[in-house]
């Protein structure tokens, strides 16, 4: 695969959007072709799934939720991500299958191996070259979300225990596969976080 696939992970309010913008500007200044995308919602179909999983009122069975995220992912990888990587471009993506392991696996308490297998099937085993975790405590993440809690999406609205399980799951995933993950303390300044990310990405570009 000639391209480079970088994913960002972290809790809601971890600062992914800011860091994705900064990294993308830096790469583009180096004349790289960058595709910035996200899950759920990197395609038209994905945006419909995004609306369902994040904003639908009422209960969604945990396995149905996992399948909806996997369906979004499968379509996204086949129509956007793989073609860009095959063209030799850099894909910078907000969330990927690690989100499903953390949120549906640890958060909803589904079997994490089964969730991983589901995504592996959905994506035909496409694994990122680098996954950047912006690690923030559940309390800080909550403070950073400026919207009133009544506007929270279905996942954001979950309680602190849920968000703590998500965080712990991310840290465990990173620990198990340090070659793929860069864990950055998301509570330091935006500039310092950006510098740590650049140091790692620059190595990958060499
Ligand atoms: P975001 O685009 O603002 O990060 O919101 C996406 C939400 O969806 C966030 O709460 C995390 C959640 N999510 C999952 O639960 N599972 C997944 O596989 C993905 C990609 C996201």
PDB file of N, CA, C and O in Angstrom, residues 47-124:
ATOM      1  N   UNK A  47     -22.947   9.462   6.631  1.00  0.00           N
ATOM      2  CA  UNK A  47     -23.611  10.560   7.345  1.00  0.00           C
ATOM      3  C   UNK A  47     -25.005  10.155   7.818  1.00  0.00           C
ATOM      4  O   UNK A  47     -25.466  10.595   8.868  1.00  0.00           O
ATOM      5  N   UNK A  48     -25.656   9.302   7.022  1.00  0.00           N
ATOM      6  CA  UNK A  48     -26.975   8.816   7.463  1.00  0.00           C
ATOM      7  C   UNK A  48     -26.805   7.899   8.683  1.00  0.00           C
ATOM      8  O   UNK A  48     -27.561   7.976   9.644  1.00  0.00           O
ATOM      9  N   UNK A  49     -25.763   7.041   8.626  1.00  0.00           N
ATOM     10  CA  UNK A  49     -25.508   6.159   9.775  1.00  0.00           C
ATOM     11  C   UNK A  49     -25.137   7.005  10.995  1.00  0.00           C
ATOM     12  O   UNK A  49     -25.582   6.747  12.116  1.00  0.00           O
ATOM     13  N   UNK A  50     -24.306   8.040  10.757  1.00  0.00           N
ATOM     14  CA  UNK A  50     -23.893   8.924  11.858  1.00  0.00           C
ATOM     15  C   UNK A  50     -25.113   9.502  12.578  1.00  0.00           C
ATOM     16  O   UNK A  50     -25.185   9.530  13.795  1.00  0.00           O
ATOM     17  N   UNK A  51     -26.064   9.954  11.761  1.00  0.00           N
ATOM     18  CA  UNK A  51     -27.257  10.535  12.367  1.00  0.00           C
ATOM     19  C   UNK A  51     -27.985   9.493  13.218  1.00  0.00           C
ATOM     20  O   UNK A  51     -28.399   9.778  14.348  1.00  0.00           O
ATOM     21  N   UNK A  52     -28.100   8.285  12.678  1.00  0.00           N
ATOM     22  CA  UNK A  52     -28.789   7.222  13.414  1.00  0.00           C
ATOM     23  C   UNK A  52     -28.097   6.903  14.739  1.00  0.00           C
ATOM     24  O   UNK A  52     -28.725   6.907  15.798  1.00  0.00           O
ATOM     25  N   UNK A  53     -26.782   6.627  14.668  1.00  0.00           N
ATOM     26  CA  UNK A  53     -26.114   6.157  15.890  1.00  0.00           C
ATOM     27  C   UNK A  53     -25.909   7.252  16.918  1.00  0.00           C
ATOM     28  O   UNK A  53     -25.830   6.993  18.109  1.00  0.00           O
ATOM     29  N   UNK A  54     -25.788   8.493  16.463  1.00  0.00           N
ATOM     30  CA  UNK A  54     -25.474   9.554  17.424  1.00  0.00           C
ATOM     31  C   UNK A  54     -26.701  10.324  17.901  1.00  0.00           C
ATOM     32  O   UNK A  54     -26.702  10.846  19.007  1.00  0.00           O
ATOM     33  N   UNK A  55     -27.712  10.423  17.052  1.00  0.00           N
ATOM     34  CA  UNK A  55     -28.803  11.327  17.419  1.00  0.00           C
ATOM     35  C   UNK A  55     -30.187  10.698  17.503  1.00  0.00           C
ATOM     36  O   UNK A  55     -31.146  11.365  17.864  1.00  0.00           O
ATOM     37  N   UNK A  56     -30.283   9.416  17.149  1.00  0.00           N
ATOM     38  CA  UNK A  56     -31.599   8.798  17.208  1.00  0.00           C
ATOM     39  C   UNK A  56     -32.065   8.736  18.662  1.00  0.00           C
ATOM     40  O   UNK A  56     -31.290   8.368  19.540  1.00  0.00           O
ATOM     41  N   UNK A  57     -33.303   9.130  18.864  1.00  0.00           N
ATOM     42  CA  UNK A  57     -33.848   9.077  20.227  1.00  0.00           C
ATOM     43  C   UNK A  57     -34.259   7.642  20.548  1.00  0.00           C
ATOM     44  O   UNK A  57     -34.742   6.934  19.683  1.00  0.00           O
ATOM     45  N   UNK A  58     -34.033   7.249  21.759  1.00  0.00           N
ATOM     46  CA  UNK A  58     -34.466   5.912  22.168  1.00  0.00           C
ATOM     47  C   UNK A  58     -33.349   4.892  22.092  1.00  0.00           C
ATOM     48  O   UNK A  58     -32.255   5.161  21.610  1.00  0.00           O
ATOM     49  N   UNK A  59     -33.678   3.706  22.549  1.00  0.00           N
ATOM     50  CA  UNK A  59     -32.700   2.635  22.731  1.00  0.00           C
ATOM     51  C   UNK A  59     -32.234   2.050  21.396  1.00  0.00           C
ATOM     52  O   UNK A  59     -33.037   1.853  20.488  1.00  0.00           O
ATOM     53  N   UNK A  60     -30.949   1.788  21.276  1.00  0.00           N
ATOM     54  CA  UNK A  60     -30.410   0.985  20.168  1.00  0.00           C
ATOM     55  C   UNK A  60     -29.664  -0.172  20.834  1.00  0.00           C
ATOM     56  O   UNK A  60     -28.788   0.063  21.676  1.00  0.00           O
ATOM     57  N   UNK A  61     -29.985  -1.390  20.469  1.00  0.00           N
ATOM     58  CA  UNK A  61     -29.328  -2.551  21.081  1.00  0.00           C
ATOM     59  C   UNK A  61     -27.823  -2.466  20.819  1.00  0.00           C
ATOM     60  O   UNK A  61     -27.403  -2.109  19.713  1.00  0.00           O
ATOM     61  N   UNK A  62     -26.990  -2.754  21.833  1.00  0.00           N
ATOM     62  CA  UNK A  62     -25.534  -2.611  21.669  1.00  0.00           C
ATOM     63  C   UNK A  62     -24.965  -3.304  20.434  1.00  0.00           C
ATOM     64  O   UNK A  62     -24.128  -2.752  19.732  1.00  0.00           O
ATOM     65  N   UNK A  63     -25.446  -4.518  20.123  1.00  0.00           N
ATOM     66  CA  UNK A  63     -24.906  -5.207  18.944  1.00  0.00           C
ATOM     67  C   UNK A  63     -25.349  -4.517  17.656  1.00  0.00           C
ATOM     68  O   UNK A  63     -24.616  -4.505  16.662  1.00  0.00           O
ATOM     69  N   UNK A  64     -26.554  -3.957  17.675  1.00  0.00           N
ATOM     70  CA  UNK A  64     -27.021  -3.212  16.496  1.00  0.00           C
ATOM     71  C   UNK A  64     -26.150  -1.965  16.316  1.00  0.00           C
ATOM     72  O   UNK A  64     -25.751  -1.621  15.197  1.00  0.00           O
ATOM     73  N   UNK A  65     -25.843  -1.309  17.428  1.00  0.00           N
ATOM     74  CA  UNK A  65     -24.972  -0.130  17.376  1.00  0.00           C
ATOM     75  C   UNK A  65     -23.602  -0.512  16.788  1.00  0.00           C
ATOM     76  O   UNK A  65     -23.066   0.170  15.908  1.00  0.00           O
ATOM     77  N   UNK A  66     -23.047  -1.625  17.259  1.00  0.00           N
ATOM     78  CA  UNK A  66     -21.742  -2.079  16.761  1.00  0.00           C
ATOM     79  C   UNK A  66     -21.807  -2.361  15.260  1.00  0.00           C
ATOM     80  O   UNK A  66     -20.881  -2.022  14.505  1.00  0.00           O
ATOM     81  N   UNK A  67     -22.913  -2.962  14.822  1.00  0.00           N
ATOM     82  CA  UNK A  67     -23.044  -3.282  13.394  1.00  0.00           C
ATOM     83  C   UNK A  67     -23.203  -2.015  12.555  1.00  0.00           C
ATOM     84  O   UNK A  67     -22.687  -1.939  11.428  1.00  0.00           O
ATOM     85  N   UNK A  68     -23.897  -1.025  13.088  1.00  0.00           N
ATOM     86  CA  UNK A  68     -24.056   0.233  12.339  1.00  0.00           C
ATOM     87  C   UNK A  68     -22.703   0.917  12.149  1.00  0.00           C
ATOM     88  O   UNK A  68     -22.376   1.377  11.048  1.00  0.00           O
ATOM     89  N   UNK A  69     -21.893   0.994  13.214  1.00  0.00           N
ATOM     90  CA  UNK A  69     -20.556   1.588  13.070  1.00  0.00           C
ATOM     91  C   UNK A  69     -19.716   0.777  12.081  1.00  0.00           C
ATOM     92  O   UNK A  69     -18.959   1.329  11.286  1.00  0.00           O
ATOM     93  N   UNK A  70     -19.862  -0.546  12.135  1.00  0.00           N
ATOM     94  CA  UNK A  70     -19.078  -1.400  11.225  1.00  0.00           C
ATOM     95  C   UNK A  70     -19.529  -1.211   9.773  1.00  0.00           C
ATOM     96  O   UNK A  70     -18.700  -1.227   8.849  1.00  0.00           O
ATOM     97  N   UNK A  71     -20.822  -1.019   9.577  1.00  0.00           N
ATOM     98  CA  UNK A  71     -21.334  -0.805   8.212  1.00  0.00           C
ATOM     99  C   UNK A  71     -20.795   0.507   7.650  1.00  0.00           C
ATOM    100  O   UNK A  71     -20.327   0.572   6.501  1.00  0.00           O
ATOM    101  N   UNK A  72     -20.838   1.552   8.456  1.00  0.00           N
ATOM    102  CA  UNK A  72     -20.263   2.846   8.047  1.00  0.00           C
ATOM    103  C   UNK A  72     -18.801   2.652   7.663  1.00  0.00           C
ATOM    104  O   UNK A  72     -18.334   3.128   6.625  1.00  0.00           O
ATOM    105  N   UNK A  73     -18.073   1.925   8.490  1.00  0.00           N
ATOM    106  CA  UNK A  73     -16.620   1.730   8.301  1.00  0.00           C
ATOM    107  C   UNK A  73     -16.333   0.969   7.013  1.00  0.00           C
ATOM    108  O   UNK A  73     -15.427   1.328   6.257  1.00  0.00           O
ATOM    109  N   UNK A  74     -17.099  -0.062   6.769  1.00  0.00           N
ATOM    110  CA  UNK A  74     -16.857  -0.877   5.589  1.00  0.00           C
ATOM    111  C   UNK A  74     -17.012  -0.058   4.315  1.00  0.00           C
ATOM    112  O   UNK A  74     -16.165  -0.073   3.416  1.00  0.00           O
ATOM    113  N   UNK A  75     -18.114   0.702   4.246  1.00  0.00           N
ATOM    114  CA  UNK A  75     -18.385   1.518   3.064  1.00  0.00           C
ATOM    115  C   UNK A  75     -17.328   2.617   2.910  1.00  0.00           C
ATOM    116  O   UNK A  75     -16.841   2.876   1.807  1.00  0.00           O
ATOM    117  N   UNK A  76     -16.952   3.201   4.026  1.00  0.00           N
ATOM    118  CA  UNK A  76     -15.962   4.284   4.025  1.00  0.00           C
ATOM    119  C   UNK A  76     -14.604   3.783   3.538  1.00  0.00           C
ATOM    120  O   UNK A  76     -13.958   4.404   2.691  1.00  0.00           O
ATOM    121  N   UNK A  77     -14.185   2.635   4.060  1.00  0.00           N
ATOM    122  CA  UNK A  77     -12.862   2.107   3.675  1.00  0.00           C
ATOM    123  C   UNK A  77     -12.851   1.754   2.191  1.00  0.00           C
ATOM    124  O   UNK A  77     -11.909   2.092   1.463  1.00  0.00           O
ATOM    125  N   UNK A  78     -13.930   1.091   1.755  1.00  0.00           N
ATOM    126  CA  UNK A  78     -13.909   0.662   0.350  1.00  0.00           C
ATOM    127  C   UNK A  78     -14.001   1.837  -0.619  1.00  0.00           C
ATOM    128  O   UNK A  78     -13.367   1.813  -1.683  1.00  0.00           O
ATOM    129  N   UNK A  79     -14.747   2.879  -0.276  1.00  0.00           N
ATOM    130  CA  UNK A  79     -14.983   3.942  -1.270  1.00  0.00           C
ATOM    131  C   UNK A  79     -14.061   5.154  -1.112  1.00  0.00           C
ATOM    132  O   UNK A  79     -13.861   5.887  -2.071  1.00  0.00           O
ATOM    133  N   UNK A  80     -13.514   5.387   0.076  1.00  0.00           N
ATOM    134  CA  UNK A  80     -12.694   6.591   0.296  1.00  0.00           C
ATOM    135  C   UNK A  80     -11.256   6.242   0.692  1.00  0.00           C
ATOM    136  O   UNK A  80     -10.293   6.691   0.068  1.00  0.00           O
ATOM    137  N   UNK A  81     -11.110   5.437   1.738  1.00  0.00           N
ATOM    138  CA  UNK A  81      -9.789   5.277   2.358  1.00  0.00           C
ATOM    139  C   UNK A  81      -8.840   4.459   1.480  1.00  0.00           C
ATOM    140  O   UNK A  81      -7.742   4.918   1.146  1.00  0.00           O
ATOM    141  N   UNK A  82      -9.259   3.262   1.087  1.00  0.00           N
ATOM    142  CA  UNK A  82      -8.357   2.422   0.270  1.00  0.00           C
ATOM    143  C   UNK A  82      -8.003   3.081  -1.052  1.00  0.00           C
ATOM    144  O   UNK A  82      -6.823   3.090  -1.436  1.00  0.00           O
ATOM    145  N   UNK A  83      -8.983   3.659  -1.764  1.00  0.00           N
ATOM    146  CA  UNK A  83      -8.609   4.314  -3.032  1.00  0.00           C
ATOM    147  C   UNK A  83      -7.560   5.412  -2.827  1.00  0.00           C
ATOM    148  O   UNK A  83      -6.626   5.535  -3.613  1.00  0.00           O
ATOM    149  N   UNK A  84      -7.706   6.210  -1.757  1.00  0.00           N
ATOM    150  CA  UNK A  84      -6.721   7.280  -1.490  1.00  0.00           C
ATOM    151  C   UNK A  84      -5.346   6.683  -1.194  1.00  0.00           C
ATOM    152  O   UNK A  84      -4.329   7.159  -1.710  1.00  0.00           O
ATOM    153  N   UNK A  85      -5.325   5.628  -0.388  1.00  0.00           N
ATOM    154  CA  UNK A  85      -4.031   4.999  -0.057  1.00  0.00           C
ATOM    155  C   UNK A  85      -3.412   4.377  -1.303  1.00  0.00           C
ATOM    156  O   UNK A  85      -2.195   4.474  -1.522  1.00  0.00           O
ATOM    157  N   UNK A  86      -4.240   3.792  -2.147  1.00  0.00           N
ATOM    158  CA  UNK A  86      -3.720   3.199  -3.394  1.00  0.00           C
ATOM    159  C   UNK A  86      -3.128   4.267  -4.315  1.00  0.00           C
ATOM    160  O   UNK A  86      -2.216   3.985  -5.085  1.00  0.00           O
ATOM    161  N   UNK A  87      -3.673   5.484  -4.223  1.00  0.00           N
ATOM    162  CA  UNK A  87      -3.119   6.591  -5.032  1.00  0.00           C
ATOM    163  C   UNK A  87      -1.856   7.166  -4.397  1.00  0.00           C
ATOM    164  O   UNK A  87      -1.266   8.108  -4.913  1.00  0.00           O
ATOM    165  N   UNK A  88      -1.486   6.666  -3.233  1.00  0.00           N
ATOM    166  CA  UNK A  88      -0.268   7.131  -2.572  1.00  0.00           C
ATOM    167  C   UNK A  88      -0.491   8.356  -1.696  1.00  0.00           C
ATOM    168  O   UNK A  88       0.464   9.021  -1.297  1.00  0.00           O
ATOM    169  N   UNK A  89      -1.752   8.646  -1.367  1.00  0.00           N
ATOM    170  CA  UNK A  89      -2.049   9.838  -0.567  1.00  0.00           C
ATOM    171  C   UNK A  89      -1.985   9.528   0.938  1.00  0.00           C
ATOM    172  O   UNK A  89      -1.880   8.367   1.343  1.00  0.00           O
ATOM    173  N   UNK A  90      -2.048  10.615   1.708  1.00  0.00           N
ATOM    174  CA  UNK A  90      -2.045  10.458   3.168  1.00  0.00           C
ATOM    175  C   UNK A  90      -3.479  10.610   3.675  1.00  0.00           C
ATOM    176  O   UNK A  90      -4.127  11.623   3.392  1.00  0.00           O
ATOM    177  N   UNK A  91      -3.959   9.627   4.371  1.00  0.00           N
ATOM    178  CA  UNK A  91      -5.310   9.706   4.947  1.00  0.00           C
ATOM    179  C   UNK A  91      -5.169  10.043   6.428  1.00  0.00           C
ATOM    180  O   UNK A  91      -4.497   9.317   7.178  1.00  0.00           O
ATOM    181  N   UNK A  92      -5.774  11.161   6.821  1.00  0.00           N
ATOM    182  CA  UNK A  92      -5.799  11.558   8.233  1.00  0.00           C
ATOM    183  C   UNK A  92      -7.250  11.420   8.689  1.00  0.00           C
ATOM    184  O   UNK A  92      -8.131  12.134   8.195  1.00  0.00           O
ATOM    185  N   UNK A  93      -7.473  10.509   9.589  1.00  0.00           N
ATOM    186  CA  UNK A  93      -8.853  10.134   9.904  1.00  0.00           C
ATOM    187  C   UNK A  93      -9.203  10.292  11.377  1.00  0.00           C
ATOM    188  O   UNK A  93      -8.464   9.843  12.257  1.00  0.00           O
ATOM    189  N   UNK A  94     -10.338  10.932  11.609  1.00  0.00           N
ATOM    190  CA  UNK A  94     -10.880  11.094  12.950  1.00  0.00           C
ATOM    191  C   UNK A  94     -11.663   9.827  13.299  1.00  0.00           C
ATOM    192  O   UNK A  94     -12.751   9.621  12.775  1.00  0.00           O
ATOM    193  N   UNK A  95     -11.088   8.974  14.112  1.00  0.00           N
ATOM    194  CA  UNK A  95     -11.661   7.714  14.605  1.00  0.00           C
ATOM    195  C   UNK A  95     -11.649   6.591  13.563  1.00  0.00           C
ATOM    196  O   UNK A  95     -11.903   6.799  12.390  1.00  0.00           O
ATOM    197  N   UNK A  96     -11.414   5.377  14.096  1.00  0.00           N
ATOM    198  CA  UNK A  96     -11.453   4.166  13.258  1.00  0.00           C
ATOM    199  C   UNK A  96     -11.834   3.005  14.167  1.00  0.00           C
ATOM    200  O   UNK A  96     -12.489   3.227  15.197  1.00  0.00           O
ATOM    201  N   UNK A  97     -11.395   1.785  13.841  1.00  0.00           N
ATOM    202  CA  UNK A  97     -11.961   0.633  14.560  1.00  0.00           C
ATOM    203  C   UNK A  97     -11.620   0.624  16.048  1.00  0.00           C
ATOM    204  O   UNK A  97     -12.334   0.003  16.839  1.00  0.00           O
ATOM    205  N   UNK A  98     -10.552   1.336  16.443  1.00  0.00           N
ATOM    206  CA  UNK A  98     -10.249   1.381  17.882  1.00  0.00           C
ATOM    207  C   UNK A  98     -11.380   2.056  18.657  1.00  0.00           C
ATOM    208  O   UNK A  98     -11.603   1.733  19.828  1.00  0.00           O
ATOM    209  N   UNK A  99     -12.092   2.984  18.003  1.00  0.00           N
ATOM    210  CA  UNK A  99     -13.264   3.594  18.653  1.00  0.00           C
ATOM    211  C   UNK A  99     -14.310   2.535  18.954  1.00  0.00           C
ATOM    212  O   UNK A  99     -14.965   2.567  20.004  1.00  0.00           O
ATOM    213  N   UNK A 100     -14.501   1.612  18.031  1.00  0.00           N
ATOM    214  CA  UNK A 100     -15.505   0.561  18.267  1.00  0.00           C
ATOM    215  C   UNK A 100     -15.079  -0.351  19.413  1.00  0.00           C
ATOM    216  O   UNK A 100     -15.905  -0.771  20.224  1.00  0.00           O
ATOM    217  N   UNK A 101     -13.767  -0.646  19.466  1.00  0.00           N
ATOM    218  CA  UNK A 101     -13.296  -1.516  20.558  1.00  0.00           C
ATOM    219  C   UNK A 101     -13.504  -0.805  21.904  1.00  0.00           C
ATOM    220  O   UNK A 101     -13.978  -1.384  22.874  1.00  0.00           O
ATOM    221  N   UNK A 102     -13.180   0.501  21.930  1.00  0.00           N
ATOM    222  CA  UNK A 102     -13.295   1.248  23.189  1.00  0.00           C
ATOM    223  C   UNK A 102     -14.760   1.519  23.568  1.00  0.00           C
ATOM    224  O   UNK A 102     -15.156   1.280  24.717  1.00  0.00           O
ATOM    225  N   UNK A 103     -15.562   2.004  22.607  1.00  0.00           N
ATOM    226  CA  UNK A 103     -16.932   2.428  22.944  1.00  0.00           C
ATOM    227  C   UNK A 103     -17.916   1.256  22.993  1.00  0.00           C
ATOM    228  O   UNK A 103     -18.689   1.126  23.940  1.00  0.00           O
ATOM    229  N   UNK A 104     -17.901   0.429  21.916  1.00  0.00           N
ATOM    230  CA  UNK A 104     -18.862  -0.681  21.923  1.00  0.00           C
ATOM    231  C   UNK A 104     -18.328  -1.837  22.774  1.00  0.00           C
ATOM    232  O   UNK A 104     -19.097  -2.478  23.477  1.00  0.00           O
ATOM    233  N   UNK A 105     -17.015  -2.064  22.714  1.00  0.00           N
ATOM    234  CA  UNK A 105     -16.433  -3.147  23.514  1.00  0.00           C
ATOM    235  C   UNK A 105     -16.436  -2.790  24.988  1.00  0.00           C
ATOM    236  O   UNK A 105     -17.245  -3.305  25.763  1.00  0.00           O
ATOM    237  N   UNK A 106     -15.541  -1.871  25.373  1.00  0.00           N
ATOM    238  CA  UNK A 106     -15.414  -1.540  26.801  1.00  0.00           C
ATOM    239  C   UNK A 106     -16.614  -0.732  27.308  1.00  0.00           C
ATOM    240  O   UNK A 106     -17.104  -0.955  28.407  1.00  0.00           O
ATOM    241  N   UNK A 107     -17.091   0.216  26.490  1.00  0.00           N
ATOM    242  CA  UNK A 107     -18.183   1.092  26.944  1.00  0.00           C
ATOM    243  C   UNK A 107     -19.488   0.332  27.108  1.00  0.00           C
ATOM    244  O   UNK A 107     -20.089   0.309  28.183  1.00  0.00           O
ATOM    245  N   UNK A 108     -19.918  -0.321  26.030  1.00  0.00           N
ATOM    246  CA  UNK A 108     -21.203  -1.057  26.074  1.00  0.00           C
ATOM    247  C   UNK A 108     -21.053  -2.454  26.658  1.00  0.00           C
ATOM    248  O   UNK A 108     -22.035  -3.199  26.767  1.00  0.00           O
ATOM    249  N   UNK A 109     -19.784  -2.811  26.903  1.00  0.00           N
ATOM    250  CA  UNK A 109     -19.444  -4.123  27.431  1.00  0.00           C
ATOM    251  C   UNK A 109     -19.863  -5.251  26.485  1.00  0.00           C
ATOM    252  O   UNK A 109     -20.653  -6.135  26.831  1.00  0.00           O
ATOM    253  N   UNK A 110     -19.321  -5.172  25.260  1.00  0.00           N
ATOM    254  CA  UNK A 110     -19.396  -6.302  24.328  1.00  0.00           C
ATOM    255  C   UNK A 110     -18.002  -6.920  24.268  1.00  0.00           C
ATOM    256  O   UNK A 110     -17.022  -6.279  24.666  1.00  0.00           O
ATOM    257  N   UNK A 111     -17.903  -8.127  23.750  1.00  0.00           N
ATOM    258  CA  UNK A 111     -16.613  -8.822  23.683  1.00  0.00           C
ATOM    259  C   UNK A 111     -15.667  -8.069  22.731  1.00  0.00           C
ATOM    260  O   UNK A 111     -15.957  -7.920  21.537  1.00  0.00           O
ATOM    261  N   UNK A 112     -14.546  -7.596  23.265  1.00  0.00           N
ATOM    262  CA  UNK A 112     -13.676  -6.739  22.448  1.00  0.00           C
ATOM    263  C   UNK A 112     -13.049  -7.505  21.270  1.00  0.00           C
ATOM    264  O   UNK A 112     -12.839  -6.919  20.204  1.00  0.00           O
ATOM    265  N   UNK A 113     -12.783  -8.801  21.456  1.00  0.00           N
ATOM    266  CA  UNK A 113     -12.224  -9.571  20.321  1.00  0.00           C
ATOM    267  C   UNK A 113     -13.253  -9.683  19.195  1.00  0.00           C
ATOM    268  O   UNK A 113     -12.907  -9.611  18.017  1.00  0.00           O
ATOM    269  N   UNK A 114     -14.504  -9.877  19.584  1.00  0.00           N
ATOM    270  CA  UNK A 114     -15.555  -9.976  18.549  1.00  0.00           C
ATOM    271  C   UNK A 114     -15.717  -8.645  17.815  1.00  0.00           C
ATOM    272  O   UNK A 114     -15.899  -8.616  16.598  1.00  0.00           O
ATOM    273  N   UNK A 115     -15.624  -7.543  18.565  1.00  0.00           N
ATOM    274  CA  UNK A 115     -15.747  -6.217  17.927  1.00  0.00           C
ATOM    275  C   UNK A 115     -14.575  -6.003  16.974  1.00  0.00           C
ATOM    276  O   UNK A 115     -14.740  -5.496  15.852  1.00  0.00           O
ATOM    277  N   UNK A 116     -13.393  -6.410  17.403  1.00  0.00           N
ATOM    278  CA  UNK A 116     -12.207  -6.270  16.534  1.00  0.00           C
ATOM    279  C   UNK A 116     -12.381  -7.126  15.262  1.00  0.00           C
ATOM    280  O   UNK A 116     -12.112  -6.667  14.155  1.00  0.00           O
ATOM    281  N   UNK A 117     -12.863  -8.354  15.442  1.00  0.00           N
ATOM    282  CA  UNK A 117     -13.048  -9.249  14.289  1.00  0.00           C
ATOM    283  C   UNK A 117     -14.080  -8.680  13.312  1.00  0.00           C
ATOM    284  O   UNK A 117     -13.926  -8.804  12.097  1.00  0.00           O
ATOM    285  N   UNK A 118     -15.125  -8.071  13.875  1.00  0.00           N
ATOM    286  CA  UNK A 118     -16.169  -7.486  13.019  1.00  0.00           C
ATOM    287  C   UNK A 118     -15.577  -6.387  12.131  1.00  0.00           C
ATOM    288  O   UNK A 118     -15.823  -6.335  10.925  1.00  0.00           O
ATOM    289  N   UNK A 119     -14.756  -5.532  12.732  1.00  0.00           N
ATOM    290  CA  UNK A 119     -14.129  -4.457  11.949  1.00  0.00           C
ATOM    291  C   UNK A 119     -13.103  -5.017  10.963  1.00  0.00           C
ATOM    292  O   UNK A 119     -12.956  -4.498   9.861  1.00  0.00           O
ATOM    293  N   UNK A 120     -12.397  -6.062  11.375  1.00  0.00           N
ATOM    294  CA  UNK A 120     -11.407  -6.656  10.466  1.00  0.00           C
ATOM    295  C   UNK A 120     -12.115  -7.190   9.227  1.00  0.00           C
ATOM    296  O   UNK A 120     -11.655  -7.012   8.097  1.00  0.00           O
ATOM    297  N   UNK A 121     -13.274  -7.817   9.453  1.00  0.00           N
ATOM    298  CA  UNK A 121     -14.052  -8.335   8.317  1.00  0.00           C
ATOM    299  C   UNK A 121     -14.557  -7.166   7.468  1.00  0.00           C
ATOM    300  O   UNK A 121     -14.448  -7.166   6.244  1.00  0.00           O
ATOM    301  N   UNK A 122     -15.087  -6.140   8.135  1.00  0.00           N
ATOM    302  CA  UNK A 122     -15.680  -5.005   7.420  1.00  0.00           C
ATOM    303  C   UNK A 122     -14.653  -4.265   6.561  1.00  0.00           C
ATOM    304  O   UNK A 122     -14.991  -3.718   5.516  1.00  0.00           O
ATOM    305  N   UNK A 123     -13.424  -4.234   7.000  1.00  0.00           N
ATOM    306  CA  UNK A 123     -12.402  -3.424   6.311  1.00  0.00           C
ATOM    307  C   UNK A 123     -11.403  -4.274   5.530  1.00  0.00           C
ATOM    308  O   UNK A 123     -10.437  -3.732   4.994  1.00  0.00           O
ATOM    309  N   UNK A 124     -11.645  -5.588   5.513  1.00  0.00           N
ATOM    310  CA  UNK A 124     -10.667  -6.507   4.906  1.00  0.00           C
ATOM    311  C   UNK A 124      -9.276  -6.236   5.484  1.00  0.00           C
ATOM    312  O   UNK A 124      -8.303  -6.063   4.764  1.00  0.00           O
TER     313      UNK A 124
END
